[in-house]
Amino acid sequence: MLKSELVPGRKYLRRRSTVIDGVLRTAEGWIKCKEITREGAIFGRDFEEDMTLTNKQIEEELRKKL
């Protein structure tokens, strides 16, 4: 997904790969766009700290919008 397609207040599905105990695993979860910045965007989830994704991470990890 391109950063230009993001809309603050909407939820997006984030799919990412991570290594857990030496095994490559795919994780996914819904995150809400809070603010678009020059370097990327700030996202949040319920009861968790905000996270910042870079432009590259947005293009690679965000798939759908709700």
PDB file of N, CA, C, O and CB in Angstrom:
ATOM      1  N   MET A   1       0.849  -1.168   0.000  1.00  0.00           N
ATOM      2  CA  MET A   1       0.000   0.000   0.000  1.00  0.00           C
ATOM      3  C   MET A   1       0.896   1.233   0.000  1.00  0.00           C
ATOM      4  O   MET A   1       1.947   1.248   0.641  1.00  0.00           O
ATOM      5  CB  MET A   1      -0.966  -0.003   1.220  1.00  0.00           C
ATOM      6  N   LEU A   2       0.481   2.242  -0.707  1.00  0.00           N
ATOM      7  CA  LEU A   2       1.232   3.484  -0.760  1.00  0.00           C
ATOM      8  C   LEU A   2       0.799   4.414   0.373  1.00  0.00           C
ATOM      9  O   LEU A   2      -0.367   4.425   0.768  1.00  0.00           O
ATOM     10  CB  LEU A   2       1.046   4.170  -2.122  1.00  0.00           C
ATOM     11  N   LYS A   3       1.741   5.183   0.883  1.00  0.00           N
ATOM     12  CA  LYS A   3       1.443   6.115   1.955  1.00  0.00           C
ATOM     13  C   LYS A   3       0.374   7.117   1.526  1.00  0.00           C
ATOM     14  O   LYS A   3      -0.427   7.559   2.350  1.00  0.00           O
ATOM     15  CB  LYS A   3       2.710   6.845   2.389  1.00  0.00           C
ATOM     16  N   SER A   4       0.356   7.474   0.262  1.00  0.00           N
ATOM     17  CA  SER A   4      -0.620   8.447  -0.231  1.00  0.00           C
ATOM     18  C   SER A   4      -2.059   7.932  -0.147  1.00  0.00           C
ATOM     19  O   SER A   4      -2.999   8.724  -0.227  1.00  0.00           O
ATOM     20  CB  SER A   4      -0.295   8.818  -1.666  1.00  0.00           C
ATOM     21  N   GLU A   5      -2.244   6.622   0.012  1.00  0.00           N
ATOM     22  CA  GLU A   5      -3.579   6.025   0.120  1.00  0.00           C
ATOM     23  C   GLU A   5      -4.086   5.957   1.559  1.00  0.00           C
ATOM     24  O   GLU A   5      -5.247   5.620   1.789  1.00  0.00           O
ATOM     25  CB  GLU A   5      -3.567   4.636  -0.473  1.00  0.00           C
ATOM     26  N   LEU A   6      -3.222   6.275   2.534  1.00  0.00           N
ATOM     27  CA  LEU A   6      -3.620   6.210   3.937  1.00  0.00           C
ATOM     28  C   LEU A   6      -4.607   7.312   4.283  1.00  0.00           C
ATOM     29  O   LEU A   6      -4.539   8.421   3.754  1.00  0.00           O
ATOM     30  CB  LEU A   6      -2.398   6.303   4.841  1.00  0.00           C
ATOM     31  N   VAL A   7      -5.531   6.980   5.190  1.00  0.00           N
ATOM     32  CA  VAL A   7      -6.500   7.948   5.687  1.00  0.00           C
ATOM     33  C   VAL A   7      -6.460   7.883   7.214  1.00  0.00           C
ATOM     34  O   VAL A   7      -6.744   6.830   7.785  1.00  0.00           O
ATOM     35  CB  VAL A   7      -7.953   7.659   5.130  1.00  0.00           C
ATOM     36  N   PRO A   8      -6.112   8.987   7.889  1.00  0.00           N
ATOM     37  CA  PRO A   8      -6.123   8.969   9.354  1.00  0.00           C
ATOM     38  C   PRO A   8      -7.500   8.583   9.882  1.00  0.00           C
ATOM     39  O   PRO A   8      -8.523   9.072   9.403  1.00  0.00           O
ATOM     40  CB  PRO A   8      -5.710  10.340   9.913  1.00  0.00           C
ATOM     41  N   GLY A   9      -7.509   7.702  10.873  1.00  0.00           N
ATOM     42  CA  GLY A   9      -8.754   7.226  11.463  1.00  0.00           C
ATOM     43  C   GLY A   9      -9.202   5.874  10.936  1.00  0.00           C
ATOM     44  O   GLY A   9     -10.068   5.244  11.543  1.00  0.00           O
ATOM     45  N   ARG A  10      -8.652   5.414   9.845  1.00  0.00           N
ATOM     46  CA  ARG A  10      -9.018   4.100   9.283  1.00  0.00           C
ATOM     47  C   ARG A  10      -8.090   3.015   9.823  1.00  0.00           C
ATOM     48  O   ARG A  10      -6.967   3.280  10.254  1.00  0.00           O
ATOM     49  CB  ARG A  10      -8.958   4.128   7.728  1.00  0.00           C
ATOM     50  N   LYS A  11      -8.600   1.789   9.784  1.00  0.00           N
ATOM     51  CA  LYS A  11      -7.812   0.630  10.221  1.00  0.00           C
ATOM     52  C   LYS A  11      -7.259  -0.097   9.002  1.00  0.00           C
ATOM     53  O   LYS A  11      -7.899  -0.173   7.954  1.00  0.00           O
ATOM     54  CB  LYS A  11      -8.670  -0.336  11.088  1.00  0.00           C
ATOM     55  N   TYR A  12      -6.052  -0.627   9.171  1.00  0.00           N
ATOM     56  CA  TYR A  12      -5.357  -1.338   8.100  1.00  0.00           C
ATOM     57  C   TYR A  12      -4.804  -2.639   8.647  1.00  0.00           C
ATOM     58  O   TYR A  12      -4.429  -2.724   9.817  1.00  0.00           O
ATOM     59  CB  TYR A  12      -4.223  -0.471   7.492  1.00  0.00           C
ATOM     60  N   LEU A  13      -4.755  -3.655   7.792  1.00  0.00           N
ATOM     61  CA  LEU A  13      -4.211  -4.950   8.173  1.00  0.00           C
ATOM     62  C   LEU A  13      -2.708  -4.930   7.942  1.00  0.00           C
ATOM     63  O   LEU A  13      -2.243  -4.689   6.827  1.00  0.00           O
ATOM     64  CB  LEU A  13      -4.886  -6.104   7.373  1.00  0.00           C
ATOM     65  N   ARG A  14      -1.959  -5.183   8.994  1.00  0.00           N
ATOM     66  CA  ARG A  14      -0.500  -5.220   8.902  1.00  0.00           C
ATOM     67  C   ARG A  14      -0.047  -6.667   8.936  1.00  0.00           C
ATOM     68  O   ARG A  14      -0.320  -7.392   9.892  1.00  0.00           O
ATOM     69  CB  ARG A  14       0.163  -4.407  10.053  1.00  0.00           C
ATOM     70  N   ARG A  15       0.644  -7.079   7.892  1.00  0.00           N
ATOM     71  CA  ARG A  15       1.238  -8.420   7.830  1.00  0.00           C
ATOM     72  C   ARG A  15       2.737  -8.257   7.820  1.00  0.00           C
ATOM     73  O   ARG A  15       3.290  -7.513   7.010  1.00  0.00           O
ATOM     74  CB  ARG A  15       0.750  -9.219   6.574  1.00  0.00           C
ATOM     75  N   ARG A  16       3.396  -8.962   8.728  1.00  0.00           N
ATOM     76  CA  ARG A  16       4.850  -8.873   8.789  1.00  0.00           C
ATOM     77  C   ARG A  16       5.435 -10.223   9.151  1.00  0.00           C
ATOM     78  O   ARG A  16       4.768 -11.073   9.742  1.00  0.00           O
ATOM     79  CB  ARG A  16       5.294  -7.806   9.801  1.00  0.00           C
ATOM     80  N   SER A  17       6.680 -10.400   8.789  1.00  0.00           N
ATOM     81  CA  SER A  17       7.390 -11.633   9.115  1.00  0.00           C
ATOM     82  C   SER A  17       8.353 -11.353  10.251  1.00  0.00           C
ATOM     83  O   SER A  17       8.973 -10.291  10.312  1.00  0.00           O
ATOM     84  CB  SER A  17       8.142 -12.198   7.877  1.00  0.00           C
ATOM     85  N   THR A  18       8.471 -12.313  11.143  1.00  0.00           N
ATOM     86  CA  THR A  18       9.377 -12.188  12.272  1.00  0.00           C
ATOM     87  C   THR A  18       9.925 -13.576  12.623  1.00  0.00           C
ATOM     88  O   THR A  18       9.278 -14.589  12.355  1.00  0.00           O
ATOM     89  CB  THR A  18       8.657 -11.541  13.497  1.00  0.00           C
ATOM     90  N   VAL A  19      11.087 -13.615  13.207  1.00  0.00           N
ATOM     91  CA  VAL A  19      11.697 -14.884  13.611  1.00  0.00           C
ATOM     92  C   VAL A  19      11.446 -15.079  15.107  1.00  0.00           C
ATOM     93  O   VAL A  19      11.818 -14.236  15.924  1.00  0.00           O
ATOM     94  CB  VAL A  19      13.240 -14.910  13.285  1.00  0.00           C
ATOM     95  N   ILE A  20      10.816 -16.191  15.450  1.00  0.00           N
ATOM     96  CA  ILE A  20      10.547 -16.551  16.835  1.00  0.00           C
ATOM     97  C   ILE A  20      11.145 -17.927  17.077  1.00  0.00           C
ATOM     98  O   ILE A  20      10.773 -18.899  16.419  1.00  0.00           O
ATOM     99  CB  ILE A  20       9.012 -16.531  17.150  1.00  0.00           C
ATOM    100  N   ASP A  21      12.073 -18.007  18.024  1.00  0.00           N
ATOM    101  CA  ASP A  21      12.763 -19.262  18.348  1.00  0.00           C
ATOM    102  C   ASP A  21      13.390 -19.898  17.113  1.00  0.00           C
ATOM    103  O   ASP A  21      13.370 -21.119  16.959  1.00  0.00           O
ATOM    104  CB  ASP A  21      11.793 -20.247  18.996  1.00  0.00           C
ATOM    105  N   GLY A  22      13.942 -19.074  16.240  1.00  0.00           N
ATOM    106  CA  GLY A  22      14.629 -19.571  15.062  1.00  0.00           C
ATOM    107  C   GLY A  22      13.724 -19.972  13.908  1.00  0.00           C
ATOM    108  O   GLY A  22      14.205 -20.484  12.897  1.00  0.00           O
ATOM    109  N   VAL A  23      12.424 -19.749  14.043  1.00  0.00           N
ATOM    110  CA  VAL A  23      11.462 -20.118  13.005  1.00  0.00           C
ATOM    111  C   VAL A  23      10.840 -18.836  12.450  1.00  0.00           C
ATOM    112  O   VAL A  23      10.375 -17.983  13.206  1.00  0.00           O
ATOM    113  CB  VAL A  23      10.357 -21.085  13.568  1.00  0.00           C
ATOM    114  N   LEU A  24      10.838 -18.712  11.120  1.00  0.00           N
ATOM    115  CA  LEU A  24      10.224 -17.551  10.485  1.00  0.00           C
ATOM    116  C   LEU A  24       8.709 -17.694  10.540  1.00  0.00           C
ATOM    117  O   LEU A  24       8.143 -18.673  10.052  1.00  0.00           O
ATOM    118  CB  LEU A  24      10.711 -17.394   9.017  1.00  0.00           C
ATOM    119  N   ARG A  25       8.068 -16.706  11.139  1.00  0.00           N
ATOM    120  CA  ARG A  25       6.617 -16.737  11.282  1.00  0.00           C
ATOM    121  C   ARG A  25       6.018 -15.461  10.706  1.00  0.00           C
ATOM    122  O   ARG A  25       6.666 -14.416  10.667  1.00  0.00           O
ATOM    123  CB  ARG A  25       6.213 -16.906  12.763  1.00  0.00           C
ATOM    124  N   THR A  26       4.772 -15.565  10.260  1.00  0.00           N
ATOM    125  CA  THR A  26       4.046 -14.417   9.741  1.00  0.00           C
ATOM    126  C   THR A  26       3.000 -14.016  10.766  1.00  0.00           C
ATOM    127  O   THR A  26       2.211 -14.841  11.227  1.00  0.00           O
ATOM    128  CB  THR A  26       3.391 -14.733   8.362  1.00  0.00           C
ATOM    129  N   ALA A  27       3.005 -12.743  11.113  1.00  0.00           N
ATOM    130  CA  ALA A  27       2.037 -12.221  12.071  1.00  0.00           C
ATOM    131  C   ALA A  27       1.193 -11.160  11.381  1.00  0.00           C
ATOM    132  O   ALA A  27       1.667 -10.471  10.477  1.00  0.00           O
ATOM    133  CB  ALA A  27       2.745 -11.638  13.330  1.00  0.00           C
ATOM    134  N   GLU A  28      -0.043 -11.033  11.804  1.00  0.00           N
ATOM    135  CA  GLU A  28      -0.887  -9.994  11.244  1.00  0.00           C
ATOM    136  C   GLU A  28      -1.802  -9.438  12.328  1.00  0.00           C
ATOM    137  O   GLU A  28      -2.134 -10.123  13.295  1.00  0.00           O
ATOM    138  CB  GLU A  28      -1.710 -10.536  10.059  1.00  0.00           C
ATOM    139  N   GLY A  29      -2.196  -8.205  12.148  1.00  0.00           N
ATOM    140  CA  GLY A  29      -3.089  -7.561  13.096  1.00  0.00           C
ATOM    141  C   GLY A  29      -3.566  -6.233  12.536  1.00  0.00           C
ATOM    142  O   GLY A  29      -2.943  -5.658  11.643  1.00  0.00           O
ATOM    143  N   TRP A  30      -4.686  -5.752  13.077  1.00  0.00           N
ATOM    144  CA  TRP A  30      -5.255  -4.491  12.624  1.00  0.00           C
ATOM    145  C   TRP A  30      -4.623  -3.347  13.394  1.00  0.00           C
ATOM    146  O   TRP A  30      -4.493  -3.407  14.617  1.00  0.00           O
ATOM    147  CB  TRP A  30      -6.788  -4.482  12.794  1.00  0.00           C
ATOM    148  N   ILE A  31      -4.229  -2.301  12.674  1.00  0.00           N
ATOM    149  CA  ILE A  31      -3.695  -1.099  13.289  1.00  0.00           C
ATOM    150  C   ILE A  31      -4.425   0.106  12.717  1.00  0.00           C
ATOM    151  O   ILE A  31      -4.852   0.097  11.562  1.00  0.00           O
ATOM    152  CB  ILE A  31      -2.164  -0.984  13.062  1.00  0.00           C
ATOM    153  N   LYS A  32      -4.562   1.138  13.534  1.00  0.00           N
ATOM    154  CA  LYS A  32      -5.301   2.338  13.134  1.00  0.00           C
ATOM    155  C   LYS A  32      -4.322   3.470  12.839  1.00  0.00           C
ATOM    156  O   LYS A  32      -3.439   3.765  13.644  1.00  0.00           O
ATOM    157  CB  LYS A  32      -6.308   2.762  14.239  1.00  0.00           C
ATOM    158  N   CYS A  33      -4.486   4.095  11.687  1.00  0.00           N
ATOM    159  CA  CYS A  33      -3.646   5.224  11.300  1.00  0.00           C
ATOM    160  C   CYS A  33      -4.061   6.439  12.124  1.00  0.00           C
ATOM    161  O   CYS A  33      -5.224   6.842  12.105  1.00  0.00           O
ATOM    162  CB  CYS A  33      -3.761   5.518   9.767  1.00  0.00           C
ATOM    163  N   LYS A  34      -3.105   7.021  12.847  1.00  0.00           N
ATOM    164  CA  LYS A  34      -3.398   8.185  13.670  1.00  0.00           C
ATOM    165  C   LYS A  34      -2.930   9.474  13.017  1.00  0.00           C
ATOM    166  O   LYS A  34      -3.604  10.501  13.089  1.00  0.00           O
ATOM    167  CB  LYS A  34      -2.757   8.036  15.029  1.00  0.00           C
ATOM    168  N   GLU A  35      -1.764   9.409  12.377  1.00  0.00           N
ATOM    169  CA  GLU A  35      -1.188  10.621  11.794  1.00  0.00           C
ATOM    170  C   GLU A  35      -0.212  10.239  10.692  1.00  0.00           C
ATOM    171  O   GLU A  35       0.536   9.270  10.826  1.00  0.00           O
ATOM    172  CB  GLU A  35      -0.480  11.476  12.877  1.00  0.00           C
ATOM    173  N   ILE A  36      -0.218  10.994   9.612  1.00  0.00           N
ATOM    174  CA  ILE A  36       0.731  10.785   8.525  1.00  0.00           C
ATOM    175  C   ILE A  36       1.865  11.788   8.697  1.00  0.00           C
ATOM    176  O   ILE A  36       1.634  12.986   8.860  1.00  0.00           O
ATOM    177  CB  ILE A  36       0.042  10.938   7.122  1.00  0.00           C
ATOM    178  N   THR A  37       3.095  11.278   8.658  1.00  0.00           N
ATOM    179  CA  THR A  37       4.273  12.129   8.830  1.00  0.00           C
ATOM    180  C   THR A  37       5.107  12.116   7.561  1.00  0.00           C
ATOM    181  O   THR A  37       4.818  11.377   6.620  1.00  0.00           O
ATOM    182  CB  THR A  37       5.119  11.665  10.036  1.00  0.00           C
ATOM    183  N   ARG A  38       6.128  12.928   7.546  1.00  0.00           N
ATOM    184  CA  ARG A  38       7.007  12.995   6.371  1.00  0.00           C
ATOM    185  C   ARG A  38       7.744  11.676   6.149  1.00  0.00           C
ATOM    186  O   ARG A  38       7.934  11.249   5.010  1.00  0.00           O
ATOM    187  CB  ARG A  38       8.018  14.136   6.528  1.00  0.00           C
ATOM    188  N   GLU A  39       8.156  11.036   7.239  1.00  0.00           N
ATOM    189  CA  GLU A  39       8.936   9.798   7.158  1.00  0.00           C
ATOM    190  C   GLU A  39       8.079   8.551   7.044  1.00  0.00           C
ATOM    191  O   GLU A  39       8.600   7.479   6.736  1.00  0.00           O
ATOM    192  CB  GLU A  39       9.820   9.676   8.357  1.00  0.00           C
ATOM    193  N   GLY A  40       6.791   8.659   7.282  1.00  0.00           N
ATOM    194  CA  GLY A  40       5.905   7.492   7.267  1.00  0.00           C
ATOM    195  C   GLY A  40       4.572   7.840   7.889  1.00  0.00           C
ATOM    196  O   GLY A  40       3.891   8.762   7.441  1.00  0.00           O
ATOM    197  N   ALA A  41       4.194   7.096   8.935  1.00  0.00           N
ATOM    198  CA  ALA A  41       2.927   7.362   9.617  1.00  0.00           C
ATOM    199  C   ALA A  41       2.970   6.770  11.016  1.00  0.00           C
ATOM    200  O   ALA A  41       3.753   5.866  11.306  1.00  0.00           O
ATOM    201  CB  ALA A  41       1.733   6.781   8.817  1.00  0.00           C
ATOM    202  N   ILE A  42       2.110   7.302  11.876  1.00  0.00           N
ATOM    203  CA  ILE A  42       1.986   6.827  13.247  1.00  0.00           C
ATOM    204  C   ILE A  42       0.693   6.023  13.337  1.00  0.00           C
ATOM    205  O   ILE A  42      -0.371   6.473  12.911  1.00  0.00           O
ATOM    206  CB  ILE A  42       1.997   8.018  14.277  1.00  0.00           C
ATOM    207  N   PHE A  43       0.812   4.821  13.903  1.00  0.00           N
ATOM    208  CA  PHE A  43      -0.315   3.908  14.035  1.00  0.00           C
ATOM    209  C   PHE A  43      -0.485   3.529  15.489  1.00  0.00           C
ATOM    210  O   PHE A  43       0.454   3.639  16.277  1.00  0.00           O
ATOM    211  CB  PHE A  43      -0.119   2.653  13.165  1.00  0.00           C
ATOM    212  N   GLY A  44      -1.676   3.083  15.849  1.00  0.00           N
ATOM    213  CA  GLY A  44      -1.947   2.658  17.211  1.00  0.00           C
ATOM    214  C   GLY A  44      -2.856   1.444  17.237  1.00  0.00           C
ATOM    215  O   GLY A  44      -3.565   1.133  16.280  1.00  0.00           O
ATOM    216  N   ARG A  45      -2.801   0.778  18.369  1.00  0.00           N
ATOM    217  CA  ARG A  45      -3.700  -0.347  18.643  1.00  0.00           C
ATOM    218  C   ARG A  45      -4.273  -0.100  20.024  1.00  0.00           C
ATOM    219  O   ARG A  45      -3.691   0.636  20.821  1.00  0.00           O
ATOM    220  CB  ARG A  45      -2.956  -1.751  18.557  1.00  0.00           C
ATOM    221  N   ASP A  46      -5.410  -0.712  20.309  1.00  0.00           N
ATOM    222  CA  ASP A  46      -6.046  -0.528  21.612  1.00  0.00           C
ATOM    223  C   ASP A  46      -5.103  -0.934  22.742  1.00  0.00           C
ATOM    224  O   ASP A  46      -4.521  -2.019  22.731  1.00  0.00           O
ATOM    225  CB  ASP A  46      -7.348  -1.339  21.691  1.00  0.00           C
ATOM    226  N   PHE A  47      -4.968  -0.043  23.708  1.00  0.00           N
ATOM    227  CA  PHE A  47      -4.208  -0.296  24.932  1.00  0.00           C
ATOM    228  C   PHE A  47      -2.729  -0.598  24.699  1.00  0.00           C
ATOM    229  O   PHE A  47      -2.096  -1.219  25.553  1.00  0.00           O
ATOM    230  CB  PHE A  47      -4.827  -1.436  25.668  1.00  0.00           C
ATOM    231  N   GLU A  48      -2.159  -0.177  23.570  1.00  0.00           N
ATOM    232  CA  GLU A  48      -0.737  -0.355  23.298  1.00  0.00           C
ATOM    233  C   GLU A  48      -0.139   0.995  22.922  1.00  0.00           C
ATOM    234  O   GLU A  48      -0.857   1.920  22.543  1.00  0.00           O
ATOM    235  CB  GLU A  48      -0.505  -1.402  22.166  1.00  0.00           C
ATOM    236  N   GLU A  49       1.168   1.095  23.029  1.00  0.00           N
ATOM    237  CA  GLU A  49       1.848   2.328  22.648  1.00  0.00           C
ATOM    238  C   GLU A  49       1.772   2.512  21.134  1.00  0.00           C
ATOM    239  O   GLU A  49       1.685   1.547  20.374  1.00  0.00           O
ATOM    240  CB  GLU A  49       3.322   2.312  23.123  1.00  0.00           C
ATOM    241  N   ASP A  50       1.807   3.774  20.723  1.00  0.00           N
ATOM    242  CA  ASP A  50       1.804   4.075  19.291  1.00  0.00           C
ATOM    243  C   ASP A  50       3.077   3.559  18.644  1.00  0.00           C
ATOM    244  O   ASP A  50       4.125   3.478  19.285  1.00  0.00           O
ATOM    245  CB  ASP A  50       1.657   5.589  19.051  1.00  0.00           C
ATOM    246  N   MET A  51       2.978   3.209  17.360  1.00  0.00           N
ATOM    247  CA  MET A  51       4.147   2.739  16.615  1.00  0.00           C
ATOM    248  C   MET A  51       4.286   3.577  15.353  1.00  0.00           C
ATOM    249  O   MET A  51       3.294   4.022  14.775  1.00  0.00           O
ATOM    250  CB  MET A  51       4.025   1.220  16.266  1.00  0.00           C
ATOM    251  N   THR A  52       5.505   3.783  14.942  1.00  0.00           N
ATOM    252  CA  THR A  52       5.778   4.529  13.723  1.00  0.00           C
ATOM    253  C   THR A  52       6.289   3.571  12.662  1.00  0.00           C
ATOM    254  O   THR A  52       7.232   2.816  12.897  1.00  0.00           O
ATOM    255  CB  THR A  52       6.800   5.665  13.980  1.00  0.00           C
ATOM    256  N   LEU A  53       5.664   3.605  11.494  1.00  0.00           N
ATOM    257  CA  LEU A  53       6.126   2.803  10.369  1.00  0.00           C
ATOM    258  C   LEU A  53       6.733   3.742   9.339  1.00  0.00           C
ATOM    259  O   LEU A  53       6.210   4.827   9.086  1.00  0.00           O
ATOM    260  CB  LEU A  53       4.963   1.961   9.750  1.00  0.00           C
ATOM    261  N   THR A  54       7.832   3.317   8.754  1.00  0.00           N
ATOM    262  CA  THR A  54       8.470   4.107   7.703  1.00  0.00           C
ATOM    263  C   THR A  54       7.713   3.929   6.395  1.00  0.00           C
ATOM    264  O   THR A  54       6.862   3.048   6.276  1.00  0.00           O
ATOM    265  CB  THR A  54       9.953   3.702   7.531  1.00  0.00           C
ATOM    266  N   ASN A  55       8.027   4.768   5.420  1.00  0.00           N
ATOM    267  CA  ASN A  55       7.393   4.655   4.106  1.00  0.00           C
ATOM    268  C   ASN A  55       7.591   3.252   3.527  1.00  0.00           C
ATOM    269  O   ASN A  55       6.663   2.681   2.953  1.00  0.00           O
ATOM    270  CB  ASN A  55       7.962   5.715   3.141  1.00  0.00           C
ATOM    271  N   LYS A  56       8.790   2.698   3.676  1.00  0.00           N
ATOM    272  CA  LYS A  56       9.092   1.358   3.152  1.00  0.00           C
ATOM    273  C   LYS A  56       8.247   0.290   3.852  1.00  0.00           C
ATOM    274  O   LYS A  56       7.712  -0.604   3.197  1.00  0.00           O
ATOM    275  CB  LYS A  56      10.593   1.040   3.324  1.00  0.00           C
ATOM    276  N   GLN A  57       8.127   0.381   5.179  1.00  0.00           N
ATOM    277  CA  GLN A  57       7.317  -0.582   5.927  1.00  0.00           C
ATOM    278  C   GLN A  57       5.850  -0.490   5.530  1.00  0.00           C
ATOM    279  O   GLN A  57       5.171  -1.513   5.449  1.00  0.00           O
ATOM    280  CB  GLN A  57       7.467  -0.352   7.432  1.00  0.00           C
ATOM    281  N   ILE A  58       5.352   0.716   5.283  1.00  0.00           N
ATOM    282  CA  ILE A  58       3.965   0.892   4.855  1.00  0.00           C
ATOM    283  C   ILE A  58       3.735   0.168   3.537  1.00  0.00           C
ATOM    284  O   ILE A  58       2.738  -0.537   3.380  1.00  0.00           O
ATOM    285  CB  ILE A  58       3.617   2.391   4.715  1.00  0.00           C
ATOM    286  N   GLU A  59       4.644   0.336   2.596  1.00  0.00           N
ATOM    287  CA  GLU A  59       4.506  -0.304   1.284  1.00  0.00           C
ATOM    288  C   GLU A  59       4.574  -1.824   1.379  1.00  0.00           C
ATOM    289  O   GLU A  59       3.861  -2.517   0.654  1.00  0.00           O
ATOM    290  CB  GLU A  59       5.588   0.198   0.341  1.00  0.00           C
ATOM    291  N   GLU A  60       5.422  -2.353   2.264  1.00  0.00           N
ATOM    292  CA  GLU A  60       5.624  -3.790   2.353  1.00  0.00           C
ATOM    293  C   GLU A  60       4.611  -4.504   3.255  1.00  0.00           C
ATOM    294  O   GLU A  60       4.236  -5.641   2.968  1.00  0.00           O
ATOM    295  CB  GLU A  60       7.005  -4.061   2.849  1.00  0.00           C
ATOM    296  N   GLU A  61       4.165  -3.867   4.330  1.00  0.00           N
ATOM    297  CA  GLU A  61       3.406  -4.575   5.359  1.00  0.00           C
ATOM    298  C   GLU A  61       1.903  -4.312   5.363  1.00  0.00           C
ATOM    299  O   GLU A  61       1.146  -5.181   5.798  1.00  0.00           O
ATOM    300  CB  GLU A  61       3.946  -4.220   6.678  1.00  0.00           C
ATOM    301  N   LEU A  62       1.444  -3.169   4.904  1.00  0.00           N
ATOM    302  CA  LEU A  62       0.015  -2.878   4.960  1.00  0.00           C
ATOM    303  C   LEU A  62      -0.684  -3.433   3.728  1.00  0.00           C
ATOM    304  O   LEU A  62      -0.211  -3.242   2.608  1.00  0.00           O
ATOM    305  CB  LEU A  62      -0.228  -1.363   5.077  1.00  0.00           C
ATOM    306  N   ARG A  63      -1.795  -4.112   3.922  1.00  0.00           N
ATOM    307  CA  ARG A  63      -2.450  -4.805   2.833  1.00  0.00           C
ATOM    308  C   ARG A  63      -3.848  -4.299   2.504  1.00  0.00           C
ATOM    309  O   ARG A  63      -4.148  -4.035   1.340  1.00  0.00           O
ATOM    310  CB  ARG A  63      -2.519  -6.234   3.150  1.00  0.00           C
ATOM    311  N   LYS A  64      -4.702  -4.161   3.502  1.00  0.00           N
ATOM    312  CA  LYS A  64      -6.103  -3.839   3.253  1.00  0.00           C
ATOM    313  C   LYS A  64      -6.521  -2.704   4.164  1.00  0.00           C
ATOM    314  O   LYS A  64      -5.870  -2.418   5.169  1.00  0.00           O
ATOM    315  CB  LYS A  64      -7.008  -5.073   3.466  1.00  0.00           C
ATOM    316  N   LYS A  65      -7.595  -2.078   3.803  1.00  0.00           N
ATOM    317  CA  LYS A  65      -8.179  -1.122   4.728  1.00  0.00           C
ATOM    318  C   LYS A  65      -9.595  -1.532   5.065  1.00  0.00           C
ATOM    319  O   LYS A  65     -10.257  -2.220   4.288  1.00  0.00           O
ATOM    320  CB  LYS A  65      -8.154   0.291   4.143  1.00  0.00           C
ATOM    321  N   LEU A  66     -10.048  -1.111   6.216  1.00  0.00           N
ATOM    322  CA  LEU A  66     -11.381  -1.470   6.694  1.00  0.00           C
ATOM    323  C   LEU A  66     -12.248  -0.230   6.718  1.00  0.00           C
ATOM    324  O   LEU A  66     -13.419  -0.302   7.090  1.00  0.00           O
ATOM    325  CB  LEU A  66     -11.319  -2.121   8.097  1.00  0.00           C
TER     326      LEU A  66
END
